[in-house]
Tab-separated table of C-alpha atoms (C1' of nucleotides) in Angstrom:
chain	number	residue	atom	x	y	z
V	1	UNK	CA	-65.180	121.522	36.101
V	2	UNK	CA	-62.819	119.911	38.570
V	3	UNK	CA	-59.732	117.751	38.772
V	4	UNK	CA	-56.744	118.691	36.637
V	5	UNK	CA	-53.498	117.285	35.417
V	6	UNK	CA	-50.997	119.809	36.743
V	7	UNK	CA	-52.822	122.377	38.882
V	8	UNK	CA	-53.770	121.655	42.458
V	9	UNK	CA	-57.461	121.472	41.575
V	10	UNK	CA	-60.017	122.723	39.081
V	11	UNK	CA	-59.911	124.303	35.674
V	12	UNK	CA	-58.077	127.450	36.652
V	13	UNK	CA	-55.189	128.999	34.806
V	14	UNK	CA	-52.148	130.657	36.335
V	15	UNK	CA	-51.695	134.344	35.690
V	16	UNK	CA	-49.293	134.097	32.764
V	17	UNK	CA	-51.441	131.577	30.910
V	18	UNK	CA	-54.584	133.564	31.571
V	19	UNK	CA	-52.823	136.663	30.291
V	20	UNK	CA	-51.823	134.914	27.062
V	21	UNK	CA	-55.340	133.545	26.657
V	22	UNK	CA	-56.939	136.985	26.734
V	23	UNK	CA	-54.089	138.869	25.072
V	24	UNK	CA	-53.170	141.078	28.029
V	25	UNK	CA	-50.017	141.280	30.128
V	26	UNK	CA	-49.504	139.761	33.547
V	27	UNK	CA	-49.041	143.142	35.171
V	28	UNK	CA	-52.267	144.302	33.591
V	29	UNK	CA	-54.158	141.424	35.204
V	30	UNK	CA	-52.583	142.243	38.562
V	31	UNK	CA	-53.545	145.866	38.102
V	32	UNK	CA	-57.151	144.947	37.320
V	33	UNK	CA	-57.253	142.795	40.435
V	34	UNK	CA	-56.015	145.702	42.575
V	35	UNK	CA	-58.780	147.853	41.101
V	36	UNK	CA	-61.287	145.150	41.973
V	37	UNK	CA	-62.331	144.500	38.374
V	38	UNK	CA	-61.555	140.801	38.729
V	39	UNK	CA	-61.283	138.498	41.722
V	40	UNK	CA	-59.202	135.463	40.805
V	41	UNK	CA	-59.364	132.631	43.307
V	42	UNK	CA	-56.726	132.444	46.019
V	43	UNK	CA	-56.532	128.934	47.228
V	44	UNK	CA	-55.650	128.419	50.876
V	45	UNK	CA	-52.164	126.978	51.095
V	46	UNK	CA	-51.052	128.659	47.883
V	47	UNK	CA	-50.151	132.262	47.230
V	48	UNK	CA	-50.944	131.741	43.551
V	49	UNK	CA	-53.937	133.204	41.783
V	50	UNK	CA	-56.282	130.884	39.908
V	51	UNK	CA	-58.190	132.282	36.941
V	52	UNK	CA	-61.417	130.400	36.333
V	53	UNK	CA	-63.964	130.628	33.546
V	54	UNK	CA	-65.775	133.558	35.190
V	55	UNK	CA	-62.529	135.493	35.476
V	56	UNK	CA	-61.712	134.798	31.845
V	57	UNK	CA	-65.167	135.920	30.811
V	58	UNK	CA	-64.763	139.205	32.683
V	59	UNK	CA	-61.312	139.684	31.198
V	60	UNK	CA	-62.649	139.227	27.693
V	61	UNK	CA	-65.298	141.854	28.312
V	62	UNK	CA	-62.733	144.214	29.790
V	63	UNK	CA	-60.256	143.682	26.981
V	64	UNK	CA	-62.890	144.465	24.318
V	65	UNK	CA	-64.023	147.623	26.041
V	66	UNK	CA	-60.446	148.699	26.635
V	67	UNK	CA	-59.557	148.004	23.003
V	68	UNK	CA	-62.409	150.326	22.068
V	69	UNK	CA	-60.783	152.952	24.268
V	70	UNK	CA	-63.204	153.037	27.190
V	71	UNK	CA	-61.492	154.176	30.416
V	72	UNK	CA	-61.300	151.651	33.243
V	73	UNK	CA	-63.631	153.708	35.369
V	74	UNK	CA	-66.346	153.242	32.753
V	75	UNK	CA	-65.442	149.592	32.352
V	76	UNK	CA	-66.004	149.109	36.065
V	77	UNK	CA	-69.493	150.614	35.749
V	78	UNK	CA	-70.337	148.432	32.757
V	79	UNK	CA	-69.249	145.269	34.552
V	80	UNK	CA	-71.673	146.152	37.335
V	81	UNK	CA	-74.482	147.221	35.016
V	82	UNK	CA	-74.201	146.042	31.391
V	83	UNK	CA	-77.364	147.881	30.428
V	84	UNK	CA	-75.342	151.062	30.379
V	85	UNK	CA	-73.054	149.704	27.668
V	86	UNK	CA	-74.939	151.125	24.699
V	87	UNK	CA	-75.126	154.612	26.166
V	88	UNK	CA	-71.498	154.554	27.256
V	89	UNK	CA	-70.378	153.399	23.820
V	90	UNK	CA	-72.394	156.097	22.100
V	91	UNK	CA	-70.865	158.772	24.365
V	92	UNK	CA	-67.467	157.280	23.702
V	93	UNK	CA	-67.943	157.471	19.942
V	94	UNK	CA	-68.383	161.213	20.277
V	95	UNK	CA	-65.287	161.594	22.434
V	96	UNK	CA	-63.332	159.522	19.902
V	97	UNK	CA	-64.482	161.877	17.168
V	98	UNK	CA	-63.265	164.834	19.185
V	99	UNK	CA	-59.930	163.130	19.823
V	100	UNK	CA	-59.493	162.330	16.133
V	101	UNK	CA	-60.287	165.905	15.172
V	102	UNK	CA	-57.788	167.164	17.739
V	103	UNK	CA	-55.057	164.970	16.239
V	104	UNK	CA	-55.958	166.213	12.759
V	105	UNK	CA	-55.539	169.779	13.987
V	106	UNK	CA	-52.106	168.865	15.339
V	107	UNK	CA	-51.306	167.366	11.957
V	108	UNK	CA	-52.350	170.495	10.094
V	109	UNK	CA	-50.247	172.676	12.390
V	110	UNK	CA	-47.224	170.395	12.058
V	111	UNK	CA	-47.470	170.646	8.287
V	112	UNK	CA	-47.780	174.411	8.439
V	113	UNK	CA	-44.668	174.625	10.598
V	114	UNK	CA	-42.881	172.355	8.142
V	115	UNK	CA	-43.960	174.416	5.159
V	116	UNK	CA	-42.193	177.509	6.415
V	117	UNK	CA	-38.820	175.932	5.752
V	118	UNK	CA	-36.200	174.671	8.136
V	119	UNK	CA	-34.768	178.056	9.177
V	120	UNK	CA	-38.028	179.922	9.596
V	121	UNK	CA	-38.564	178.550	13.087
V	122	UNK	CA	-35.913	181.049	14.064
V	123	UNK	CA	-34.459	179.476	17.163
V	124	UNK	CA	-31.036	180.713	16.106
V	125	UNK	CA	-32.299	184.128	15.027
V	126	UNK	CA	-30.814	187.191	16.743
V	127	UNK	CA	-33.069	187.923	19.685
V	128	UNK	CA	-35.557	190.771	19.577
V	129	UNK	CA	-34.537	192.214	16.219
V	130	UNK	CA	-36.742	192.973	13.260
V	131	UNK	CA	-37.099	189.206	12.810
V	132	UNK	CA	-39.739	189.067	15.525
V	133	UNK	CA	-42.615	189.748	13.209
V	134	UNK	CA	-41.544	187.253	10.579
V	135	UNK	CA	-40.764	184.807	13.337
V	136	UNK	CA	-44.206	185.065	14.878
V	137	UNK	CA	-45.922	184.647	11.550
V	138	UNK	CA	-43.652	181.788	10.603
V	139	UNK	CA	-44.482	180.091	13.876
V	140	UNK	CA	-48.132	180.320	13.004
V	141	UNK	CA	-49.056	182.703	15.776
V	142	UNK	CA	-52.526	184.055	15.278
V	143	UNK	CA	-53.234	187.739	15.008
V	144	UNK	CA	-55.276	187.440	18.148
V	145	UNK	CA	-52.314	186.094	20.070
V	146	UNK	CA	-50.002	188.827	18.785
V	147	UNK	CA	-52.573	191.288	19.891
V	148	UNK	CA	-52.865	189.792	23.356
V	149	UNK	CA	-49.138	189.828	23.774
V	150	UNK	CA	-48.897	193.503	22.794
V	151	UNK	CA	-51.890	194.343	24.967
V	152	UNK	CA	-50.394	192.648	28.013
V	153	UNK	CA	-47.090	194.382	27.437
V	154	UNK	CA	-48.742	197.734	26.950
V	155	UNK	CA	-50.931	197.387	30.014
V	156	UNK	CA	-48.145	196.224	32.260
V	157	UNK	CA	-45.480	198.590	31.111
V	158	UNK	CA	-46.375	200.988	28.360
V	159	UNK	CA	-43.060	202.824	28.401
V	160	UNK	CA	-41.220	199.519	28.111
V	161	UNK	CA	-43.513	198.518	25.271
V	162	UNK	CA	-42.707	201.727	23.364
V	163	UNK	CA	-39.023	201.135	23.860
V	164	UNK	CA	-39.366	197.543	22.738
V	165	UNK	CA	-41.127	198.646	19.552
V	166	UNK	CA	-38.426	201.235	18.886
V	167	UNK	CA	-35.839	198.471	19.299
V	168	UNK	CA	-37.502	196.703	16.383
V	169	UNK	CA	-36.649	199.714	14.213
V	170	UNK	CA	-40.197	201.033	13.969
V	171	UNK	CA	-40.961	204.726	13.597
V	172	UNK	CA	-43.125	206.764	15.936
V	173	UNK	CA	-46.147	206.638	13.609
V	174	UNK	CA	-46.056	202.860	13.353
V	175	UNK	CA	-45.574	202.547	17.093
V	176	UNK	CA	-48.636	204.687	17.671
V	177	UNK	CA	-50.696	202.583	15.291
V	178	UNK	CA	-49.694	199.357	17.050
V	179	UNK	CA	-50.486	200.773	20.483
V	180	UNK	CA	-53.922	201.908	19.329
V	181	UNK	CA	-54.500	198.594	17.573
V	182	UNK	CA	-53.787	196.461	20.598
V	183	UNK	CA	-55.733	198.584	23.074
V	184	UNK	CA	-58.855	198.660	20.945
V	185	UNK	CA	-61.707	196.173	21.537
V	186	UNK	CA	-61.112	192.739	20.009
V	187	UNK	CA	-64.309	193.050	17.952
V	188	UNK	CA	-62.820	195.314	15.256
V	189	UNK	CA	-60.646	193.153	13.036
V	190	UNK	CA	-58.193	195.075	10.907
V	191	UNK	CA	-55.303	193.366	9.226
V	192	UNK	CA	-52.138	194.694	10.771
V	193	UNK	CA	-48.628	193.435	10.284
V	194	UNK	CA	-47.591	193.179	13.989
J	1	UNK	CA	-35.697	198.283	27.177
J	2	UNK	CA	-35.531	199.585	30.719
J	3	UNK	CA	-37.513	201.562	33.291
J	4	UNK	CA	-41.150	200.712	33.710
J	5	UNK	CA	-44.285	202.052	35.274
J	6	UNK	CA	-45.159	199.321	37.753
J	7	UNK	CA	-42.454	196.676	37.695
J	8	UNK	CA	-39.211	197.155	39.561
J	9	UNK	CA	-37.236	197.524	36.343
J	10	UNK	CA	-37.295	196.571	32.669
J	11	UNK	CA	-39.899	195.232	30.282
J	12	UNK	CA	-40.504	191.961	32.050
J	13	UNK	CA	-43.910	190.433	32.711
J	14	UNK	CA	-44.982	188.563	35.807
J	15	UNK	CA	-45.875	184.924	35.410
J	16	UNK	CA	-49.635	185.272	35.091
J	17	UNK	CA	-49.373	188.016	32.465
J	18	UNK	CA	-46.758	186.090	30.547
J	19	UNK	CA	-48.991	183.026	30.678
J	20	UNK	CA	-51.926	184.955	29.256
J	21	UNK	CA	-49.736	186.476	26.575
J	22	UNK	CA	-48.634	183.111	25.233
J	23	UNK	CA	-51.860	181.256	25.971
J	24	UNK	CA	-50.456	178.801	28.509
J	25	UNK	CA	-51.195	178.343	32.210
J	26	UNK	CA	-49.067	179.584	35.099
J	27	UNK	CA	-48.339	176.082	36.292
J	28	UNK	CA	-47.228	175.139	32.809
J	29	UNK	CA	-44.674	177.952	32.806
J	30	UNK	CA	-43.400	176.836	36.213
J	31	UNK	CA	-43.163	173.288	34.935
J	32	UNK	CA	-41.165	174.388	31.893
J	33	UNK	CA	-38.826	176.306	34.150
J	34	UNK	CA	-38.256	173.218	36.303
J	35	UNK	CA	-37.415	171.273	33.158
J	36	UNK	CA	-34.948	173.990	32.161
J	37	UNK	CA	-36.761	174.936	28.957
J	38	UNK	CA	-36.952	178.585	30.038
J	39	UNK	CA	-34.950	180.651	32.475
J	40	UNK	CA	-36.979	183.668	33.548
J	41	UNK	CA	-35.006	186.316	35.398
J	42	UNK	CA	-34.916	186.190	39.180
J	43	UNK	CA	-34.089	189.600	40.461
J	44	UNK	CA	-32.100	189.794	43.681
J	45	UNK	CA	-34.337	191.060	46.425
J	46	UNK	CA	-37.461	189.609	44.845
J	47	UNK	CA	-38.678	186.048	44.733
J	48	UNK	CA	-40.717	186.875	41.645
J	49	UNK	CA	-39.926	185.684	38.161
J	50	UNK	CA	-39.552	188.191	35.368
J	51	UNK	CA	-40.356	187.097	31.835
J	52	UNK	CA	-38.501	189.125	29.242
J	53	UNK	CA	-38.688	189.186	25.474
J	54	UNK	CA	-36.335	186.220	25.105
J	55	UNK	CA	-38.446	184.158	27.460
J	56	UNK	CA	-41.597	185.071	25.561
J	57	UNK	CA	-39.931	184.151	22.298
J	58	UNK	CA	-38.966	180.736	23.654
J	59	UNK	CA	-42.472	180.247	25.036
J	60	UNK	CA	-44.023	180.993	21.661
J	61	UNK	CA	-41.789	178.415	20.020
J	62	UNK	CA	-42.587	175.871	22.703
J	63	UNK	CA	-46.311	176.529	22.545
J	64	UNK	CA	-46.387	176.044	18.765
J	65	UNK	CA	-44.460	172.806	18.930
J	66	UNK	CA	-46.585	171.550	21.805
J	67	UNK	CA	-49.766	172.488	19.950
J	68	UNK	CA	-48.493	170.350	17.092
J	69	UNK	CA	-48.139	167.511	19.589
J	70	UNK	CA	-44.364	167.292	19.896
J	71	UNK	CA	-43.304	165.847	23.280
J	72	UNK	CA	-41.348	168.150	25.587
J	73	UNK	CA	-38.251	166.017	25.260
J	74	UNK	CA	-38.204	166.775	21.530
J	75	UNK	CA	-39.026	170.421	22.181
J	76	UNK	CA	-35.964	170.649	24.398
J	77	UNK	CA	-33.789	169.278	21.588
J	78	UNK	CA	-35.276	171.698	19.059
J	79	UNK	CA	-34.666	174.689	21.321
J	80	UNK	CA	-31.008	173.700	21.464
J	81	UNK	CA	-30.733	172.896	17.763
J	82	UNK	CA	-33.483	174.334	15.539
J	83	UNK	CA	-31.996	172.675	12.462
J	84	UNK	CA	-33.531	169.440	13.636
J	85	UNK	CA	-37.032	170.910	13.480
J	86	UNK	CA	-37.851	169.770	9.949
J	87	UNK	CA	-36.768	166.210	10.585
J	88	UNK	CA	-38.549	166.050	13.919
J	89	UNK	CA	-41.749	167.415	12.416
J	90	UNK	CA	-41.630	164.920	9.576
J	91	UNK	CA	-41.165	162.046	12.046
J	92	UNK	CA	-43.973	163.454	14.117
J	93	UNK	CA	-46.336	163.543	11.137
J	94	UNK	CA	-45.886	159.805	10.783
J	95	UNK	CA	-46.543	159.178	14.462
J	96	UNK	CA	-49.654	161.355	14.240
J	97	UNK	CA	-50.858	159.249	11.337
J	98	UNK	CA	-50.372	156.114	13.412
J	99	UNK	CA	-52.210	157.652	16.352
J	100	UNK	CA	-55.117	158.702	14.144
J	101	UNK	CA	-55.349	155.231	12.638
J	102	UNK	CA	-55.331	153.724	16.128
J	103	UNK	CA	-58.247	155.931	17.181
J	104	UNK	CA	-60.122	154.985	14.019
J	105	UNK	CA	-59.652	151.318	14.913
J	106	UNK	CA	-61.070	152.028	18.368
J	107	UNK	CA	-63.996	153.760	16.700
J	108	UNK	CA	-64.675	150.813	14.417
J	109	UNK	CA	-64.601	148.401	17.352
J	110	UNK	CA	-66.896	150.629	19.444
J	111	UNK	CA	-69.404	150.654	16.619
J	112	UNK	CA	-69.198	146.894	16.220
J	113	UNK	CA	-69.864	146.439	19.942
J	114	UNK	CA	-72.794	148.829	19.673
J	115	UNK	CA	-74.231	147.037	16.664
J	116	UNK	CA	-74.721	143.837	18.630
J	117	UNK	CA	-77.526	145.377	20.630
J	118	UNK	CA	-77.695	146.395	24.257
J	119	UNK	CA	-78.092	142.909	25.788
J	120	UNK	CA	-75.588	141.073	23.647
J	121	UNK	CA	-72.667	142.221	25.780
J	122	UNK	CA	-73.863	139.578	28.176
J	123	UNK	CA	-72.617	140.888	31.498
J	124	UNK	CA	-75.819	139.607	33.106
J	125	UNK	CA	-75.789	136.312	31.255
J	126	UNK	CA	-75.643	133.127	33.308
J	127	UNK	CA	-71.988	132.289	33.648
J	128	UNK	CA	-70.446	129.489	31.633
J	129	UNK	CA	-73.605	128.235	29.969
J	130	UNK	CA	-74.261	127.750	26.279
J	131	UNK	CA	-74.215	131.550	25.955
J	132	UNK	CA	-70.410	131.591	25.932
J	133	UNK	CA	-70.088	131.202	22.213
J	134	UNK	CA	-72.664	133.844	21.349
J	135	UNK	CA	-71.152	136.060	24.016
J	136	UNK	CA	-67.660	135.809	22.620
J	137	UNK	CA	-68.826	136.516	19.100
J	138	UNK	CA	-70.997	139.388	20.276
J	139	UNK	CA	-68.024	140.845	22.084
J	140	UNK	CA	-66.097	140.805	18.853
J	141	UNK	CA	-63.545	138.266	19.962
J	142	UNK	CA	-61.505	137.077	17.039
J	143	UNK	CA	-61.313	133.451	16.065
J	144	UNK	CA	-57.622	133.576	16.794
J	145	UNK	CA	-58.275	134.680	20.343
J	146	UNK	CA	-60.889	131.971	20.902
J	147	UNK	CA	-58.365	129.508	19.646
J	148	UNK	CA	-55.643	130.770	21.954
J	149	UNK	CA	-57.981	130.549	24.906
J	150	UNK	CA	-58.929	126.961	24.100
J	151	UNK	CA	-55.324	126.057	23.397
J	152	UNK	CA	-54.142	127.457	26.733
J	153	UNK	CA	-56.918	125.655	28.547
J	154	UNK	CA	-56.195	122.399	26.740
J	155	UNK	CA	-52.450	122.619	27.329
J	156	UNK	CA	-52.748	123.498	30.993
J	157	UNK	CA	-55.539	121.150	31.906
J	158	UNK	CA	-56.936	118.987	29.163
J	159	UNK	CA	-59.285	117.043	31.436
J	160	UNK	CA	-60.661	120.311	32.791
J	161	UNK	CA	-61.078	121.573	29.248
J	162	UNK	CA	-63.089	118.502	28.270
J	163	UNK	CA	-65.281	118.917	31.282
J	164	UNK	CA	-65.768	122.583	30.548
J	165	UNK	CA	-66.841	121.781	26.982
J	166	UNK	CA	-69.267	119.159	28.260
J	167	UNK	CA	-70.688	121.778	30.613
J	168	UNK	CA	-71.566	123.819	27.540
J	169	UNK	CA	-73.811	120.954	26.396
J	170	UNK	CA	-71.553	119.761	23.599
J	171	UNK	CA	-71.392	116.149	22.479
J	172	UNK	CA	-68.258	114.038	22.389
J	173	UNK	CA	-67.810	114.440	18.627
J	174	UNK	CA	-67.937	118.231	18.824
J	175	UNK	CA	-65.583	118.241	21.786
J	176	UNK	CA	-63.119	116.161	19.821
J	177	UNK	CA	-63.304	118.553	16.879
J	178	UNK	CA	-62.641	121.579	19.078
J	179	UNK	CA	-59.688	119.934	20.782
J	180	UNK	CA	-58.135	119.027	17.448
J	181	UNK	CA	-58.890	122.481	16.069
J	182	UNK	CA	-57.154	124.358	18.855
J	183	UNK	CA	-54.094	122.116	19.048
J	184	UNK	CA	-53.429	122.332	15.317
J	185	UNK	CA	-50.955	124.866	13.917
J	186	UNK	CA	-52.353	128.417	13.682
J	187	UNK	CA	-51.637	128.487	9.927
J	188	UNK	CA	-54.677	126.384	8.930
J	189	UNK	CA	-57.748	128.621	9.126
J	190	UNK	CA	-61.031	126.747	9.236
J	191	UNK	CA	-64.204	128.442	10.269
J	192	UNK	CA	-65.354	126.862	13.496
J	193	UNK	CA	-68.143	127.994	15.753
J	194	UNK	CA	-66.221	127.927	19.060
D	1	DT	C1'	-55.845	196.930	56.334
D	2	DT	C1'	-57.763	194.638	52.298
D	3	DG	C1'	-57.148	192.209	48.085
D	4	DC	C1'	-54.459	190.583	44.621
D	5	DT	C1'	-50.695	188.120	42.886
D	6	DC	C1'	-46.907	185.790	43.830
D	7	DC	C1'	-44.199	181.823	46.043
D	8	DT	C1'	-42.894	176.692	47.235
D	9	DC	C1'	-43.788	172.025	48.277
D	10	DA	C1'	-46.288	167.779	47.677
D	11	DC	C1'	-49.496	164.922	45.900
D	12	DG	C1'	-52.931	163.312	42.132
D	13	DT	C1'	-53.799	161.861	37.319
D	14	DC	C1'	-54.065	157.314	33.806
D	15	DA	C1'	-52.946	152.613	32.822
D	16	DC	C1'	-49.907	150.229	33.289
D	17	DG	C1'	-44.165	148.792	32.861
D	18	DT	C1'	-40.016	147.745	35.209
D	19	DG	C1'	-36.943	146.252	38.249
D	20	DA	C1'	-35.591	144.428	43.097
D	21	DG	C1'	-35.610	140.776	46.017
D	22	DG	C1'	-37.632	136.612	47.282
D	23	DT	C1'	-40.395	131.952	47.267
D	24	DG	C1'	-42.942	127.509	45.624
D	25	DG	C1'	-43.298	123.311	42.691
D	26	DC	C1'	-41.704	119.874	39.294
X	1	DT	C1'	-30.257	121.016	42.383
X	2	DT	C1'	-31.698	123.681	38.324
X	3	DG	C1'	-35.066	126.411	35.995
X	4	DC	C1'	-39.333	128.193	35.585
X	5	DT	C1'	-43.132	130.698	37.222
X	6	DC	C1'	-45.023	132.806	40.751
X	7	DC	C1'	-45.210	136.532	44.527
X	8	DT	C1'	-45.094	141.533	46.667
X	9	DC	C1'	-43.556	146.133	47.113
X	10	DA	C1'	-42.095	150.475	45.219
X	11	DC	C1'	-41.011	153.566	41.897
X	12	DG	C1'	-41.248	155.553	36.917
X	13	DT	C1'	-44.004	157.415	33.050
X	14	DC	C1'	-46.190	162.198	30.714
X	15	DA	C1'	-47.522	166.916	31.186
X	16	DC	C1'	-49.259	169.189	33.846
X	17	DG	C1'	-53.577	170.461	37.716
X	18	DT	C1'	-54.797	171.185	42.373
X	19	DG	C1'	-54.740	172.314	46.803
X	20	DA	C1'	-52.184	173.731	51.298
X	21	DG	C1'	-49.983	177.138	53.601
X	22	DG	C1'	-47.557	181.271	53.392
X	23	DT	C1'	-45.499	186.031	51.784
X	24	DG	C1'	-44.772	190.657	49.167
X	25	DG	C1'	-46.486	195.062	47.159
X	26	DC	C1'	-49.924	198.653	46.144
DNA sequence: TTGCTCCTCACGTCACGTGAGGTGGC
DNA sequence: TTGCTCCTCACGTCACGTGAGGTGGC
């Protein structure tokens, strides 16, 4: 494949045309070259890159694998050893499933936060008043997290913790219950309002 | 809330304890401070940060919003104006839906690439032989992309394109059909084998 | 004195995008 | 000569993680 109409020689494409042909951007092609994924020709006497059929073939492979979400590090391995493709794709399917499930969890949480109403997020609520408990629940804080927070506070500064609980308007009996609750082992689960 | 057992004064937590309480890492808390999302106390005479109830409250809000996937830039806005939370969450639900759909598309493509069998990816195939067509189809390249690639090649170097097609073992009639096919308007869709 | 936690830089990550400033070829 | 494409740095992105090297408090 030699002798062309406009290029100096051969069937090569310049970077912008090659990029359009494979559906990637010019900077992406330059980036792949820096990583060593492709080696477009550099003709002596010209600073320009020349993308030949082999380069286009590699770029098509890369673009498919990238479109499937494979990281470039894996793509590099697969270019060197295509036999690993099936295994890599199967692993990747599992990681995609995990990623999808993680986004679904974000979605569920976002809806829960929405469901509490626009004011329940409490950013404008008077600080450290009785609204704390409602605030925490509205935020979707788990009982386990409330417990950890109380436990940390109690361990670090138990007198300060008592005073903090009094500042919420709680009586001595309730304060005692909370302090016992948060210092107990995490195994015993007993519903407790904060 | 003043006077503690171990800390210099007050009910504040050190950074590691605060991090455990809210379920974030120490470096994350430092990062949030650099961004100005939180302002833990810096007592004169000590280089240590002190996380008080207000800081913990802000961190709980931040951690919920982050767990729902909101970017920190949005979180910053919501801390300043919680009334925007509902709108931001609703917008975010839509972007989550787009992200989930994008991952599903990656999943579908990964499965298609897998379905072609382990050797069909063709990385070890002799370059630029008759395997090109099968390779491209195996890779999952769309007809539109094949067309763009031929069109670019034809436009840039039509003599080189002809020679390339001959190198695939195609006859003159087939070469003529391909050249007409790829230089036609993209609106007319006619199944063509490459 | 020994650990433990704390501190502050500074750089790495991932896959590019975006200028700045300049050159070659028709 | 005018455009057009091409070139090479160098820095920005997003939300942190990871050392390096050092200090305070019990």
